[in-house]
Structures are given as structure tokens and as C-alpha cells.
GROMACS .gro file of C-alpha atoms in nm:
model
  337
    1MET     CA    1  -9.445  -7.995   0.001
    2THR     CA    2  -9.285  -8.085   0.329
    3THR     CA    3  -9.175  -8.428   0.441
    4SER     CA    4  -9.186  -8.517   0.806
    5THR     CA    5  -8.931  -8.742   0.970
    6THR     CA    6  -9.075  -9.084   1.042
    7SER     CA    7  -9.061  -9.184   1.407
    8THR     CA    8  -8.870  -9.493   1.511
    9ALA     CA    9  -9.112  -9.560   1.800
   10PRO     CA   10  -9.276  -9.904   1.810
   11ASP     CA   11  -9.620  -9.959   1.660
   12PRO     CA   12  -9.875  -9.830   1.918
   13GLY     CA   13 -10.117 -10.101   1.809
   14ALA     CA   14  -9.879 -10.385   1.887
   15VAL     CA   15  -9.970 -10.609   2.183
   16PRO     CA   16  -9.673 -10.668   2.421
   17GLU     CA   17  -9.578 -11.025   2.508
   18PRO     CA   18  -9.662 -11.119   2.870
   19ALA     CA   19  -9.369 -11.361   2.884
   20ALA     CA   20  -9.026 -11.293   3.033
   21PRO     CA   21  -8.835 -11.007   2.874
   22ASP     CA   22  -8.614 -11.088   2.578
   23PRO     CA   23  -8.248 -11.068   2.685
   24SER     CA   24  -8.145 -10.943   2.342
   25PRO     CA   25  -8.127 -10.563   2.309
   26PRO     CA   26  -8.397 -10.386   2.105
   27PRO     CA   27  -8.306 -10.308   1.743
   28ARG     CA   28  -8.125  -9.979   1.712
   29PRO     CA   29  -8.276  -9.717   1.483
   30ARG     CA   30  -8.080  -9.661   1.168
   31SER     CA   31  -7.850  -9.361   1.171
   32GLN     CA   32  -7.876  -9.058   0.947
   33ALA     CA   33  -7.555  -9.175   0.779
   34HIS     CA   34  -7.739  -9.490   0.668
   35TYR     CA   35  -8.010  -9.291   0.490
   36GLN     CA   36  -7.758  -9.044   0.349
   37GLY     CA   37  -7.571  -9.336   0.197
   38MET     CA   38  -7.901  -9.464   0.057
   39VAL     CA   39  -7.969  -9.128  -0.110
   40LEU     CA   40  -7.617  -9.120  -0.255
   41LEU     CA   41  -7.668  -9.469  -0.400
   42ALA     CA   42  -8.003  -9.358  -0.544
   43VAL     CA   43  -7.839  -9.054  -0.705
   44CYS     CA   44  -7.568  -9.271  -0.861
   45CYS     CA   45  -7.835  -9.508  -0.998
   46LEU     CA   46  -8.047  -9.227  -1.141
   47ALA     CA   47  -7.745  -9.070  -1.311
   48LEU     CA   48  -7.678  -9.396  -1.496
   49GLY     CA   49  -7.974  -9.330  -1.726
   50GLY     CA   50  -7.768  -9.138  -1.980
   51VAL     CA   51  -7.495  -9.401  -1.977
   52PHE     CA   52  -7.734  -9.679  -2.078
   53VAL     CA   53  -7.896  -9.461  -2.344
   54ARG     CA   54  -7.556  -9.404  -2.504
   55ILE     CA   55  -7.459  -9.773  -2.511
   56SER     CA   56  -7.803  -9.908  -2.605
   57GLU     CA   57  -7.831 -10.102  -2.931
   58ILE     CA   58  -8.159  -9.931  -3.016
   59GLY     CA   59  -8.239  -9.560  -3.049
   60PRO     CA   60  -8.271  -9.322  -2.752
   61VAL     CA   61  -8.650  -9.291  -2.779
   62ALA     CA   62  -8.703  -9.668  -2.804
   63THR     CA   63  -8.471  -9.711  -2.506
   64GLY     CA   64  -8.688  -9.471  -2.307
   65ALA     CA   65  -8.997  -9.666  -2.412
   66TYR     CA   66  -8.859  -9.987  -2.262
   67ARG     CA   67  -8.754  -9.806  -1.945
   68SER     CA   68  -9.112  -9.690  -1.894
   69LEU     CA   69  -9.266 -10.021  -2.004
   70PHE     CA   70  -9.056 -10.231  -1.767
   71ALA     CA   71  -9.173 -10.013  -1.477
   72VAL     CA   72  -9.541 -10.099  -1.532
   73PRO     CA   73  -9.544 -10.453  -1.376
   74LEU     CA   74  -9.362 -10.327  -1.067
   75LEU     CA   75  -9.601 -10.034  -1.022
   76LEU     CA   76  -9.906 -10.255  -1.074
   77GLY     CA   77  -9.775 -10.501  -0.814
   78MET     CA   78  -9.718 -10.217  -0.568
   79SER     CA   79 -10.067 -10.082  -0.637
   80VAL     CA   80 -10.231 -10.418  -0.569
   81ALA     CA   81 -10.032 -10.466  -0.246
   82LEU     CA   82 -10.117 -10.115  -0.122
   83SER     CA   83 -10.486 -10.162  -0.208
   84ARG     CA   84 -10.506 -10.487  -0.015
   85ASN     CA   85 -10.328 -10.335   0.282
   86ALA     CA   86 -10.559 -10.033   0.277
   87GLY     CA   87 -10.861 -10.263   0.260
   88ARG     CA   88 -10.744 -10.460   0.564
   89THR     CA   89 -10.676 -10.140   0.757
   90ALA     CA   90 -11.021 -10.002   0.675
   91ARG     CA   91 -11.182 -10.322   0.808
   92GLY     CA   92 -10.982 -10.334   1.129
   93GLY     CA   93 -10.716 -10.572   1.006
   94GLN     CA   94 -10.945 -10.802   0.808
   95ALA     CA   95 -10.927 -10.860   0.435
   96PRO     CA   96 -11.204 -10.699   0.228
   97ALA     CA   97 -11.509 -10.913   0.162
   98ALA     CA   98 -11.567 -11.067  -0.178
   99GLY     CA   99 -11.685 -10.812  -0.428
  100GLU     CA  100 -11.592 -10.521  -0.202
  101ALA     CA  101 -11.370 -10.253  -0.359
  102PRO     CA  102 -11.047 -10.186  -0.169
  103ALA     CA  103 -10.995  -9.847  -0.015
  104GLN     CA  104 -10.872  -9.560  -0.233
  105GLN     CA  105 -10.978  -9.734  -0.558
  106ALA     CA  106 -11.232  -9.480  -0.681
  107ARG     CA  107 -11.372  -9.521  -1.029
  108VAL     CA  108 -11.175  -9.318  -1.283
  109THR     CA  109 -11.390  -9.054  -1.450
  110PRO     CA  110 -11.373  -8.983  -1.827
  111ARG     CA  111 -11.211  -8.647  -1.752
  112ASP     CA  112 -10.942  -8.814  -1.542
  113ARG     CA  113 -10.882  -9.073  -1.813
  114PHE     CA  114 -10.808  -8.785  -2.049
  115LEU     CA  115 -10.574  -8.632  -1.791
  116ILE     CA  116 -10.393  -8.965  -1.747
  117VAL     CA  117 -10.336  -8.993  -2.121
  118LEU     CA  118 -10.226  -8.628  -2.136
  119GLY     CA  119  -9.987  -8.682  -1.848
  120GLY     CA  120  -9.847  -8.989  -2.023
  121LEU     CA  121  -9.788  -8.786  -2.339
  122PHE     CA  122  -9.608  -8.513  -2.143
  123LEU     CA  123  -9.395  -8.777  -1.970
  124ALA     CA  124  -9.318  -8.934  -2.309
  125ALA     CA  125  -9.210  -8.597  -2.450
  126ASP     CA  126  -8.991  -8.545  -2.144
  127LEU     CA  127  -8.828  -8.886  -2.182
  128CYS     CA  128  -8.783  -8.862  -2.561
  129LEU     CA  129  -8.618  -8.519  -2.550
  130TRP     CA  130  -8.398  -8.606  -2.253
  131ASN     CA  131  -8.270  -8.929  -2.405
  132ILE     CA  132  -8.196  -8.760  -2.738
  133SER     CA  133  -8.013  -8.477  -2.560
  134PHE     CA  134  -7.757  -8.727  -2.428
  135LEU     CA  135  -7.633  -8.775  -2.784
  136TYR     CA  136  -7.548  -8.407  -2.831
  137THR     CA  137  -7.446  -8.265  -2.494
  138SER     CA  138  -7.261  -8.396  -2.191
  139LEU     CA  139  -7.431  -8.622  -1.938
  140ALA     CA  140  -7.372  -8.360  -1.669
  141GLU     CA  141  -7.541  -8.078  -1.863
  142ALA     CA  142  -7.837  -8.292  -1.966
  143ASN     CA  143  -7.898  -8.397  -1.604
  144LEU     CA  144  -7.853  -8.044  -1.473
  145LEU     CA  145  -8.072  -7.859  -1.725
  146ALA     CA  146  -8.353  -8.110  -1.675
  147ASN     CA  147  -8.351  -8.009  -1.306
  148LEU     CA  148  -8.463  -7.652  -1.380
  149VAL     CA  149  -8.822  -7.760  -1.316
  150PRO     CA  150  -8.874  -7.527  -1.012
  151PHE     CA  151  -8.837  -7.221  -1.236
  152ILE     CA  152  -9.102  -7.356  -1.475
  153ILE     CA  153  -9.351  -7.491  -1.221
  154ALA     CA  154  -9.414  -7.153  -1.053
  155PRO     CA  155  -9.516  -6.963  -1.372
  156LEU     CA  156  -9.726  -7.260  -1.489
  157LEU     CA  157  -9.920  -7.269  -1.163
  158PHE     CA  158  -9.972  -6.893  -1.186
  159PHE     CA  159 -10.111  -6.896  -1.542
  160LEU     CA  160 -10.318  -7.213  -1.499
  161PHE     CA  161 -10.439  -7.187  -1.139
  162LYS     CA  162 -10.360  -6.825  -1.043
  163ASP     CA  163 -10.123  -6.943  -0.770
  164ARG     CA  164  -9.914  -6.661  -0.633
  165ILE     CA  165  -9.551  -6.656  -0.747
  166PRO     CA  166  -9.319  -6.585  -0.451
  167TRP     CA  167  -9.147  -6.257  -0.532
  168LYS     CA  168  -8.832  -6.395  -0.368
  169LEU     CA  169  -8.812  -6.647  -0.653
  170LEU     CA  170  -8.695  -6.360  -0.874
  171PHE     CA  171  -8.347  -6.369  -0.719
  172PRO     CA  172  -8.266  -6.739  -0.776
  173ALA     CA  173  -8.430  -6.708  -1.121
  174LEU     CA  174  -8.190  -6.427  -1.215
  175LEU     CA  175  -7.903  -6.632  -1.078
  176ALA     CA  176  -8.017  -6.929  -1.289
  177LEU     CA  177  -8.025  -6.711  -1.601
  178GLY     CA  178  -7.667  -6.610  -1.525
  179GLY     CA  179  -7.569  -6.975  -1.482
  180LEU     CA  180  -7.738  -7.065  -1.810
  181TYR     CA  181  -7.551  -6.788  -1.990
  182ILE     CA  182  -7.220  -6.909  -1.850
  183LEU     CA  183  -7.286  -7.275  -1.923
  184VAL     CA  184  -7.472  -7.265  -2.253
  185ILE     CA  185  -7.340  -6.952  -2.424
  186LEU     CA  186  -6.988  -6.902  -2.288
  187GLY     CA  187  -6.920  -7.269  -2.211
  188THR     CA  188  -7.020  -7.415  -2.549
  189GLY     CA  189  -6.893  -7.137  -2.775
  190LEU     CA  190  -7.230  -7.157  -2.955
  191ASP     CA  191  -7.142  -7.494  -3.105
  192PRO     CA  192  -7.462  -7.598  -3.294
  193GLN     CA  193  -7.452  -7.964  -3.192
  194HIS     CA  194  -7.389  -7.885  -2.827
  195LEU     CA  195  -7.655  -7.614  -2.822
  196ARG     CA  196  -7.906  -7.859  -2.969
  197GLY     CA  197  -7.848  -8.096  -2.679
  198ASP     CA  198  -7.878  -7.818  -2.421
  199VAL     CA  199  -8.203  -7.690  -2.574
  200LEU     CA  200  -8.348  -8.042  -2.575
  201ALA     CA  201  -8.253  -8.082  -2.207
  202LEU     CA  202  -8.420  -7.750  -2.125
  203LEU     CA  203  -8.737  -7.860  -2.306
  204THR     CA  204  -8.722  -8.176  -2.097
  205ALA     CA  205  -8.769  -7.963  -1.786
  206VAL     CA  206  -9.069  -7.789  -1.949
  207PHE     CA  207  -9.251  -8.112  -2.031
  208TYR     CA  208  -9.171  -8.264  -1.692
  209ALA     CA  209  -9.317  -7.955  -1.525
  210LEU     CA  210  -9.632  -7.997  -1.739
  211PHE     CA  211  -9.645  -8.363  -1.636
  212LEU     CA  212  -9.629  -8.267  -1.268
  213VAL     CA  213  -9.903  -8.007  -1.305
  214VAL     CA  214 -10.136  -8.251  -1.483
  215THR     CA  215 -10.080  -8.533  -1.234
  216LYS     CA  216 -10.105  -8.312  -0.924
  217GLY     CA  217 -10.482  -8.350  -0.895
  218LEU     CA  218 -10.478  -8.714  -1.005
  219ARG     CA  219 -10.245  -8.816  -0.725
  220GLU     CA  220 -10.475  -8.648  -0.472
  221ARG     CA  221 -10.780  -8.843  -0.596
  222TYR     CA  222 -10.622  -9.182  -0.670
  223GLU     CA  223 -10.350  -9.401  -0.525
  224ALA     CA  224 -10.014  -9.288  -0.666
  225THR     CA  225  -9.875  -9.620  -0.793
  226ARG     CA  226 -10.204  -9.698  -0.970
  227ILE     CA  227 -10.188  -9.368  -1.159
  228MET     CA  228  -9.816  -9.399  -1.232
  229ALA     CA  229  -9.863  -9.749  -1.376
  230THR     CA  230 -10.123  -9.620  -1.623
  231LEU     CA  231  -9.914  -9.311  -1.701
  232SER     CA  232  -9.607  -9.524  -1.761
  233LEU     CA  233  -9.800  -9.749  -2.000
  234ALA     CA  234  -9.927  -9.447  -2.195
  235CYS     CA  235  -9.575  -9.303  -2.195
  236ALA     CA  236  -9.425  -9.628  -2.328
  237ALA     CA  237  -9.685  -9.652  -2.606
  238ALA     CA  238  -9.622  -9.292  -2.714
  239CYS     CA  239  -9.244  -9.345  -2.709
  240PHE     CA  240  -9.274  -9.655  -2.927
  241VAL     CA  241  -9.483  -9.459  -3.180
  242VAL     CA  242  -9.228  -9.175  -3.188
  243ALA     CA  243  -8.936  -9.419  -3.216
  244ALA     CA  244  -9.104  -9.592  -3.511
  245ALA     CA  245  -9.173  -9.256  -3.678
  246LEU     CA  246  -8.805  -9.163  -3.636
  247GLY     CA  247  -8.699  -9.493  -3.793
  248GLU     CA  248  -8.532  -9.625  -3.479
  249SER     CA  249  -8.480  -9.996  -3.426
  250LEU     CA  250  -8.738 -10.119  -3.175
  251TRP     CA  251  -8.596 -10.463  -3.096
  252PRO     CA  252  -8.248 -10.538  -2.955
  253THR     CA  253  -8.072 -10.806  -3.158
  254THR     CA  254  -7.833 -10.943  -2.893
  255ALA     CA  255  -7.848 -11.052  -2.531
  256LYS     CA  256  -7.626 -10.756  -2.444
  257GLY     CA  257  -7.885 -10.520  -2.589
  258TRP     CA  258  -8.157 -10.666  -2.367
  259LEU     CA  259  -7.930 -10.660  -2.063
  260VAL     CA  260  -7.869 -10.288  -2.115
  261LEU     CA  261  -8.244 -10.221  -2.116
  262ILE     CA  262  -8.298 -10.437  -1.808
  263ALA     CA  263  -8.009 -10.268  -1.628
  264LEU     CA  264  -8.156  -9.927  -1.716
  265ALA     CA  265  -8.493 -10.024  -1.571
  266VAL     CA  266  -8.345 -10.179  -1.257
  267THR     CA  267  -8.099  -9.900  -1.176
  268SER     CA  268  -8.268  -9.578  -1.290
  269GLN     CA  269  -8.633  -9.675  -1.267
  270VAL     CA  270  -8.649  -9.920  -0.977
  271LEU     CA  271  -8.348  -9.881  -0.747
  272GLY     CA  272  -8.297  -9.508  -0.799
  273GLN     CA  273  -8.659  -9.401  -0.753
  274THR     CA  274  -8.737  -9.651  -0.477
  275LEU     CA  275  -8.430  -9.580  -0.266
  276MET     CA  276  -8.479  -9.206  -0.305
  277ALA     CA  277  -8.847  -9.217  -0.211
  278HIS     CA  278  -8.769  -9.426   0.098
  279ALA     CA  279  -8.463  -9.240   0.224
  280VAL     CA  280  -8.594  -8.883   0.196
  281LYS     CA  281  -8.862  -8.966   0.455
  282PHE     CA  282  -8.592  -8.995   0.719
  283LEU     CA  283  -8.379  -8.694   0.624
  284ARG     CA  284  -8.423  -8.322   0.656
  285LEU     CA  285  -8.568  -8.207   0.326
  286GLN     CA  286  -8.297  -7.944   0.280
  287LEU     CA  287  -8.028  -8.212   0.311
  288ALA     CA  288  -8.212  -8.447   0.075
  289ALA     CA  289  -8.241  -8.166  -0.182
  290VAL     CA  290  -7.865  -8.112  -0.170
  291TYR     CA  291  -7.803  -8.480  -0.235
  292VAL     CA  292  -8.051  -8.484  -0.524
  293LEU     CA  293  -7.853  -8.203  -0.687
  294LEU     CA  294  -7.549  -8.430  -0.687
  295GLN     CA  295  -7.703  -8.621  -0.979
  296PRO     CA  296  -7.538  -8.392  -1.240
  297VAL     CA  297  -7.209  -8.437  -1.054
  298ALA     CA  298  -7.238  -8.816  -1.071
  299ALA     CA  299  -7.331  -8.787  -1.438
  300ALA     CA  300  -7.022  -8.572  -1.498
  301VAL     CA  301  -6.804  -8.845  -1.344
  302TYR     CA  302  -6.966  -9.113  -1.561
  303GLY     CA  303  -6.928  -8.898  -1.871
  304PHE     CA  304  -6.560  -8.833  -1.804
  305VAL     CA  305  -6.467  -9.193  -1.713
  306LEU     CA  306  -6.674  -9.375  -1.976
  307PHE     CA  307  -6.695  -9.132  -2.267
  308GLY     CA  308  -6.410  -8.886  -2.212
  309GLN     CA  309  -6.649  -8.591  -2.168
  310GLU     CA  310  -6.436  -8.315  -2.018
  311LEU     CA  311  -6.586  -7.994  -1.881
  312SER     CA  312  -6.405  -7.663  -1.906
  313TRP     CA  313  -6.365  -7.432  -1.607
  314ILE     CA  314  -6.630  -7.205  -1.758
  315GLN     CA  315  -6.877  -7.494  -1.782
  316LEU     CA  316  -6.798  -7.599  -1.425
  317ALA     CA  317  -6.860  -7.243  -1.309
  318GLY     CA  318  -7.195  -7.237  -1.489
  319ILE     CA  319  -7.291  -7.571  -1.334
  320ALA     CA  320  -7.201  -7.444  -0.986
  321VAL     CA  321  -7.414  -7.130  -1.031
  322LEU     CA  322  -7.710  -7.335  -1.157
  323LEU     CA  323  -7.686  -7.581  -0.868
  324ILE     CA  324  -7.698  -7.294  -0.618
  325SER     CA  325  -7.995  -7.133  -0.793
  326ILE     CA  326  -8.193  -7.459  -0.810
  327PHE     CA  327  -8.135  -7.535  -0.441
  328TRP     CA  328  -8.232  -7.177  -0.350
  329ALA     CA  329  -8.550  -7.201  -0.557
  330LYS     CA  330  -8.647  -7.538  -0.410
  331ASN     CA  331  -8.619  -7.394  -0.060
  332LEU     CA  332  -8.838  -7.096  -0.146
  333LEU     CA  333  -9.105  -7.303  -0.322
  334GLU     CA  334  -9.121  -7.544  -0.029
  335GLY     CA  335  -9.204  -7.257   0.204
  336ARG     CA  336  -8.871  -7.213   0.380
  337SER     CA  337  -8.671  -6.896   0.424
   0.00000   0.00000   0.00000
């Protein structure tokens, strides 16, 4: 998928004022440095997820449930606003008449309802495994291994939809295997606890890839925030069920516990995702991809400063190799040389 750079030209539909010209200079378009700073802030917010999971009063799965649940009202509000705006646009700037369905609000079919629930379950599995992995491995490794989605998406699309796998993907895939060997095998010394966390983080990437495949068609047929609100609700419900089955506490007992959950939702779910989605529209996709890969680096800093998680030179070497392979694979899958 390619992202075009949004023009800073004025709205062609705007009617110019016939009065005397405004002596004040026109607003200057924001610089690339502004949007790069926005992406960096988004990365730092997204990387805070593991920090809040570790300090949460309740279990990691229940924490993930609240993160998803708190996102639902925001997504529903965005969906309503976008629907109203689309309705006005479709009617030439007028609001839709009473009883008239807004644009892009097609009736959800029974098959798509099943896909929404399935996508919510895959997202719940992704969130549960990722949050649990933070308890066994470093924040940096958990963030990095969950980013191996490009190497899982391509085979999934081939087996499910017969999409051609770019043969050039073989080279970054081999490089990624080398990075995994360095990081997981050589770097951990086959410590069982550490390996458990790394395996859980790898499974996170698998379930997130399945989530993306399931929602691909849904997001083409329905407005994205509408679908994500329903998916997030299904994800939260599934996470609460799993948390209860695991015997986790489902209700924070102090104000601090609630503040941690709210901070998690605001930073990782709202600020991180929103800033990232906005800023990447104004940056070259290659540059945005590089910044996104800084999330494991930010997580490594948080882990070292807050929890004393030190990485050996072997682990750092494995992380570097994996970052290169992921960036290489992203470029190939997005159709660039």
C-alpha cells in the first residue's frame, strides 16, 4: 500500500473574499521536521504499552481488555463524525435528510458479522500474548518480535488467496532468520523463561497478521473506524473472558490502578495511533517505516531506565539484523525496489 503526500494547496472549492487583501501573510505549510517529530512522539507513546502492562495492578490480559475497551467510545465518535461529513459531501454540503442513511454505512451481512467477530478474536489473541510476553522477555524484544508481521503476511496471502510471494522476499527472510537465531538462541542462552516470552511475542505477530488478513476485505466494504469500534469491543470481551479464566483480577482497587489504565489508553491507543496515522500522510513512506522501527529502540530505553533491563552486545546485534530485515521486507511488499 502506498501513501501519497497530501498537498498543502488551498481548498479548490473555497470562494475567495472580494474584499481588500489581508495584510497578514498566508499560513506557512508545516515542515517535514514537524511531521518527523510527530512520528517520533507517536513511536514513544506506542512503546509505552509494555511499561503500563508491567506496572498495572491487574493482570496483563485484563489490562489489554481495558486498553481495547477504552478505545471503543473514541472510535464510535469518529465513525459518527465521518458518516455525517460523508453524508453532507454526498448531498453537496447539506446534511442528510431525516431517515436517510449516511454514505458508506452499508448494512453488515451475516458473513461480515462473523468476520468481525473472528477479527476481534484474532486481535484479542494478539493482545493477550503480547501483554503476557512483557512479563518474561525485555520490552525491546517483545516490541521487535511483534513487528515480524511482513514475513507472515506474505505466506498467509499465498495460501489463502493465491497471491504471488515476491521471490526477493527470500533474502530479507533469510536475514530475519539469522537475526532471530542471534537474538533468541545466542542472546538468551536458551533460558526457559526468556524463551517463553520471545515465543509469545512471535505468536503475537502471527495473530496480528491473521487479524490484518481478516479485516482487509471489511475495511474495503465499510468505513474503517466503524469496523474497528466493533472489532475492539469484541476484542475487549474476549480478553475479559480469558483474564477471568486465568484468574486475573479484573477490577483495579486504587485510583493509581485506574490512572495506569487510562494512561495506557491515552498514550498507546489514542495518541500513538492517531499521531502516527496523521503524520505518515505527509512523509515519504520509506522514512515513516524507519521511524516506526524505532519503537523497539524506545522500548529498550524504557526497559533499561525503568526496569533495569540490559541487553548484551549479542542481543543488540540480533536486534540490528532484525530491524534491517523488517525494513527491507516492508519495502519489497510495498512494491519498491
